[in-house]
Amino acid sequence: MISRVPHATRSLTKSACTFTQSTRRSFLTASCSRNLSKGTISPRPPLPHQIRWLGTTPGDKAPSGASETSTKEESAESEAIKTLKADALEKDKKLKEAQANYMRALAECENIRQRMQREVSNAQSYSVQKFAKDMLNIADVLQLAVSSVKPESLTNNEELKQLYTGLDLTRKELNSTLGRNGVTQFEVKVGQDFDPNLHQAMYEASIPDSKPGTIVTVNKTGYMLKDRVLRAAEVGVAKAA
């Protein structure tokens, strides 16, 4: 015979179970709150692979939809990283190009500065070139006048001697003035080898006992302006017979 549990006993048992469950939930809630306030439990949401889905046991795998979502997220993150790396490489390349262009611009500016400095220096140094070249004709005339007077004619002619002295002083003063401005004569001797950089051949002649290619006469003296040839010496050159 099956004994029946009184209705009052069943009600008491049900109430005790309900009280036990409520007390347990309250205890768990209070414990979690204390751990959160202490920082022992992180409020970070669980990762997709850590979620236990309803109706599954701990050993079961997550549904296929969740796995596909996780794979898509990982693929998106990988694509974003690749894009960032590509952008970084492109910006690094542009930076190197900009630095190279900057260095080339600096070098070009320095070359221009040096070239302008040389041009200004040359303009200052050789600004009297045209004027000095015109003055050489006067120096040639004075030199010709002085050299045309014979020394013995000066002995008996006082007026000629005074004129000669005046011409000679003028020639010397002109040469001194030219020298202060960088214009100087360079020496040319008969028998010297012909140099096309310093000499201008006015004619060639077969001269006995003269080596071909050497200077036989000097018609005009050569002049230098600092380190440049202002006027080449006009000479006659010997040639082979």
Short mmCIF file of C-alpha atoms in Angstrom, two decimals:
data_model
loop_
_atom_site.label_atom_id
_atom_site.label_comp_id
_atom_site.label_asym_id
_atom_site.label_seq_id
_atom_site.Cartn_x
_atom_site.Cartn_y
_atom_site.Cartn_z
CA MET A 1 0.00 0.00 0.00
CA ILE A 2 1.38 3.37 -1.04
CA SER A 3 1.51 5.95 1.68
CA ARG A 4 0.62 9.51 0.72
CA VAL A 5 2.54 12.51 1.99
CA PRO A 6 0.30 14.95 3.64
CA HIS A 7 -0.43 18.17 1.70
CA ALA A 8 0.99 20.31 4.50
CA THR A 9 4.28 18.42 4.40
CA ARG A 10 4.63 18.92 0.63
CA SER A 11 3.99 22.65 0.97
CA LEU A 12 6.60 22.96 3.70
CA THR A 13 9.19 21.10 1.61
CA LYS A 14 8.51 23.31 -1.45
CA SER A 15 8.85 26.47 0.63
CA ALA A 16 12.17 25.26 2.07
CA CYS A 17 13.57 24.60 -1.42
CA THR A 18 12.44 28.01 -2.65
CA PHE A 19 14.07 29.69 0.36
CA THR A 20 17.32 27.76 -0.20
CA GLN A 21 17.50 28.79 -3.87
CA SER A 22 16.77 32.44 -3.08
CA THR A 23 19.38 32.46 -0.34
CA ARG A 24 21.96 30.92 -2.70
CA ARG A 25 21.27 33.51 -5.42
CA SER A 26 21.55 36.34 -2.91
CA PHE A 27 24.84 34.96 -1.63
CA LEU A 28 26.29 34.62 -5.15
CA THR A 29 25.15 38.14 -6.07
CA ALA A 30 26.72 39.65 -2.94
CA SER A 31 29.96 37.68 -3.49
CA CYS A 32 30.28 38.87 -7.11
CA SER A 33 29.61 42.45 -6.08
CA ARG A 34 32.40 42.31 -3.48
CA ASN A 35 34.83 40.77 -5.99
CA LEU A 36 34.00 43.42 -8.61
CA SER A 37 34.54 46.21 -6.09
CA LYS A 38 37.91 44.68 -5.11
CA GLY A 39 38.98 44.26 -8.77
CA THR A 40 39.38 40.49 -8.47
CA ILE A 41 36.78 39.88 -11.17
CA SER A 42 37.14 41.73 -14.50
CA PRO A 43 33.90 42.94 -16.09
CA ARG A 44 35.35 42.05 -19.54
CA PRO A 45 32.86 40.08 -21.63
CA PRO A 46 33.89 36.51 -22.47
CA LEU A 47 35.49 35.68 -25.81
CA PRO A 48 33.36 33.84 -28.37
CA HIS A 49 35.10 30.53 -27.74
CA GLN A 50 34.47 30.88 -23.96
CA ILE A 51 30.69 31.25 -24.26
CA ARG A 52 28.69 28.26 -23.17
CA TRP A 53 25.56 28.16 -25.24
CA LEU A 54 22.24 27.16 -23.84
CA GLY A 55 21.48 23.52 -24.24
CA THR A 56 25.15 22.51 -24.45
CA THR A 57 27.55 20.89 -22.05
CA PRO A 58 31.10 22.19 -21.31
CA GLY A 59 32.62 19.64 -23.67
CA ASP A 60 30.40 20.55 -26.61
CA LYS A 61 31.56 22.90 -29.39
CA ALA A 62 29.94 26.27 -30.06
CA PRO A 63 27.41 26.45 -32.87
CA SER A 64 28.80 26.83 -36.41
CA GLY A 65 27.40 30.38 -36.72
CA ALA A 66 29.52 31.61 -33.81
CA SER A 67 32.66 29.97 -35.28
CA GLU A 68 32.05 31.64 -38.65
CA THR A 69 31.57 35.02 -36.96
CA SER A 70 34.85 34.62 -35.05
CA THR A 71 36.68 33.66 -38.27
CA LYS A 72 35.30 36.70 -40.07
CA GLU A 73 36.39 38.99 -37.23
CA GLU A 74 39.90 37.53 -37.25
CA SER A 75 40.07 37.90 -41.06
CA ALA A 76 38.93 41.54 -40.79
CA GLU A 77 41.59 42.22 -38.14
CA SER A 78 44.26 40.59 -40.35
CA GLU A 79 43.20 42.71 -43.34
CA ALA A 80 43.28 45.87 -41.20
CA ILE A 81 46.82 45.04 -40.00
CA LYS A 82 47.96 44.44 -43.58
CA THR A 83 46.45 47.76 -44.65
CA LEU A 84 48.19 49.59 -41.81
CA LYS A 85 51.53 47.99 -42.68
CA ALA A 86 51.13 48.91 -46.35
CA ASP A 87 50.29 52.52 -45.39
CA ALA A 88 53.34 52.66 -43.10
CA LEU A 89 55.62 51.37 -45.87
CA GLU A 90 54.18 53.87 -48.35
CA LYS A 91 54.66 56.78 -45.92
CA ASP A 92 58.20 55.66 -45.16
CA LYS A 93 58.96 55.58 -48.90
CA LYS A 94 57.53 59.07 -49.37
CA LEU A 95 59.54 60.32 -46.39
CA LYS A 96 62.78 58.98 -47.87
CA GLU A 97 61.96 60.57 -51.23
CA ALA A 98 61.26 63.90 -49.52
CA GLN A 99 64.57 63.70 -47.64
CA ALA A 100 66.45 62.91 -50.87
CA ASN A 101 64.77 65.83 -52.65
CA TYR A 102 65.64 68.10 -49.73
CA MET A 103 69.32 67.10 -49.84
CA ARG A 104 69.43 67.61 -53.62
CA ALA A 105 67.86 71.05 -53.21
CA LEU A 106 70.46 71.96 -50.57
CA ALA A 107 73.30 70.81 -52.85
CA GLU A 108 71.86 72.79 -55.76
CA CYS A 109 71.54 75.91 -53.61
CA GLU A 110 75.14 75.53 -52.46
CA ASN A 111 76.35 75.15 -56.06
CA ILE A 112 74.42 78.26 -57.09
CA ARG A 113 75.83 80.19 -54.15
CA GLN A 114 79.42 79.21 -55.02
CA ARG A 115 78.90 79.98 -58.71
CA MET A 116 77.46 83.41 -57.92
CA GLN A 117 80.32 84.07 -55.53
CA ARG A 118 82.85 83.22 -58.27
CA GLU A 119 81.05 85.42 -60.77
CA VAL A 120 81.00 88.35 -58.34
CA SER A 121 84.69 87.82 -57.55
CA ASN A 122 85.57 87.66 -61.25
CA ALA A 123 83.52 90.75 -61.97
CA GLN A 124 85.40 92.63 -59.26
CA SER A 125 88.81 91.31 -60.32
CA TYR A 126 88.44 91.74 -64.07
CA SER A 127 86.14 94.75 -64.25
CA VAL A 128 89.03 96.88 -65.63
CA GLN A 129 89.87 94.38 -68.38
CA LYS A 130 88.46 96.41 -71.31
CA PHE A 131 89.84 99.73 -70.02
CA ALA A 132 93.28 98.20 -69.32
CA LYS A 133 93.40 96.64 -72.79
CA ASP A 134 92.71 100.05 -74.35
CA MET A 135 95.49 101.60 -72.26
CA LEU A 136 98.00 99.10 -73.65
CA ASN A 137 97.99 100.92 -76.97
CA ILE A 138 99.18 104.08 -75.19
CA ALA A 139 101.89 102.08 -73.43
CA ASP A 140 103.01 100.68 -76.81
CA VAL A 141 103.25 104.18 -78.32
CA LEU A 142 105.27 105.52 -75.40
CA GLN A 143 107.56 102.49 -75.49
CA LEU A 144 108.09 102.97 -79.26
CA ALA A 145 108.83 106.66 -78.80
CA VAL A 146 111.38 106.05 -76.06
CA SER A 147 113.09 103.18 -77.89
CA SER A 148 113.39 105.21 -81.13
CA VAL A 149 115.72 107.79 -79.53
CA LYS A 150 119.39 106.91 -79.84
CA PRO A 151 121.46 107.43 -76.70
CA GLU A 152 124.21 109.39 -78.51
CA SER A 153 121.73 111.98 -79.79
CA LEU A 154 120.85 112.97 -76.24
CA THR A 155 124.37 114.19 -75.49
CA ASN A 156 124.38 117.31 -77.68
CA ASN A 157 120.63 118.12 -77.69
CA GLU A 158 119.28 119.35 -74.34
CA GLU A 159 115.71 119.83 -75.58
CA LEU A 160 115.57 116.31 -76.98
CA LYS A 161 116.98 115.01 -73.72
CA GLN A 162 114.25 116.74 -71.70
CA LEU A 163 111.56 115.44 -74.08
CA TYR A 164 112.98 111.93 -73.81
CA THR A 165 113.05 112.17 -70.02
CA GLY A 166 109.40 113.29 -69.94
CA LEU A 167 108.29 110.48 -72.23
CA ASP A 168 110.21 107.90 -70.24
CA LEU A 169 108.70 109.11 -66.93
CA THR A 170 105.21 108.98 -68.46
CA ARG A 171 105.81 105.43 -69.68
CA LYS A 172 107.03 104.32 -66.27
CA GLU A 173 104.10 105.97 -64.47
CA LEU A 174 101.61 104.35 -66.85
CA ASN A 175 103.17 100.92 -66.30
CA SER A 176 103.12 101.51 -62.54
CA THR A 177 99.42 102.44 -62.65
CA LEU A 178 98.63 99.35 -64.70
CA GLY A 179 100.61 97.23 -62.26
CA ARG A 180 98.57 98.51 -59.28
CA ASN A 181 95.44 97.30 -61.06
CA GLY A 182 96.84 93.84 -61.74
CA VAL A 183 98.17 94.43 -65.27
CA THR A 184 101.78 93.28 -65.72
CA GLN A 185 104.11 92.46 -68.61
CA PHE A 186 105.40 88.95 -69.10
CA GLU A 187 108.84 88.37 -70.52
CA VAL A 188 109.28 87.18 -74.09
CA LYS A 189 112.76 86.39 -75.42
CA VAL A 190 114.10 85.63 -78.88
CA GLY A 191 114.84 81.90 -79.19
CA GLN A 192 112.07 80.98 -76.74
CA ASP A 193 109.68 78.23 -77.79
CA PHE A 194 106.40 79.44 -79.22
CA ASP A 195 103.46 79.04 -76.80
CA PRO A 196 100.02 79.56 -78.37
CA ASN A 197 98.57 80.42 -74.95
CA LEU A 198 100.96 83.38 -74.51
CA HIS A 199 102.10 84.28 -78.01
CA GLN A 200 100.42 85.32 -81.23
CA ALA A 201 102.38 84.46 -84.37
CA MET A 202 102.30 87.39 -86.80
CA TYR A 203 104.35 85.61 -89.44
CA GLU A 204 106.65 82.63 -90.05
CA ALA A 205 110.03 82.90 -91.70
CA SER A 206 112.93 80.65 -92.52
CA ILE A 207 115.76 82.01 -90.42
CA PRO A 208 119.21 80.42 -90.65
CA ASP A 209 120.54 78.95 -87.43
CA SER A 210 117.05 79.22 -85.83
CA LYS A 211 115.18 76.20 -84.57
CA PRO A 212 111.76 75.78 -86.15
CA GLY A 213 108.95 76.77 -83.77
CA THR A 214 111.01 79.32 -81.85
CA ILE A 215 110.52 83.08 -81.58
CA VAL A 216 112.76 85.19 -83.83
CA THR A 217 111.28 88.67 -83.28
CA VAL A 218 109.05 90.42 -80.69
CA ASN A 219 106.76 93.07 -82.17
CA LYS A 220 104.58 93.79 -79.10
CA THR A 221 104.99 92.91 -75.45
CA GLY A 222 102.43 90.62 -73.84
CA TYR A 223 100.41 91.58 -70.75
CA MET A 224 98.64 89.62 -68.01
CA LEU A 225 95.61 90.73 -65.96
CA LYS A 226 96.13 88.86 -62.70
CA ASP A 227 96.12 85.22 -63.89
CA ARG A 228 94.60 85.86 -67.32
CA VAL A 229 96.29 86.77 -70.57
CA LEU A 230 95.16 90.32 -71.29
CA ARG A 231 97.05 90.49 -74.57
CA ALA A 232 99.23 87.86 -76.17
CA ALA A 233 102.70 88.93 -77.30
CA GLU A 234 102.94 89.50 -81.04
CA VAL A 235 105.95 87.58 -82.34
CA GLY A 236 107.60 86.19 -85.47
CA VAL A 237 108.21 82.43 -85.54
CA ALA A 238 110.91 80.48 -87.34
CA LYS A 239 109.88 77.68 -89.66
CA ALA A 240 111.68 74.81 -91.27
CA ALA A 241 113.56 75.65 -94.44
#
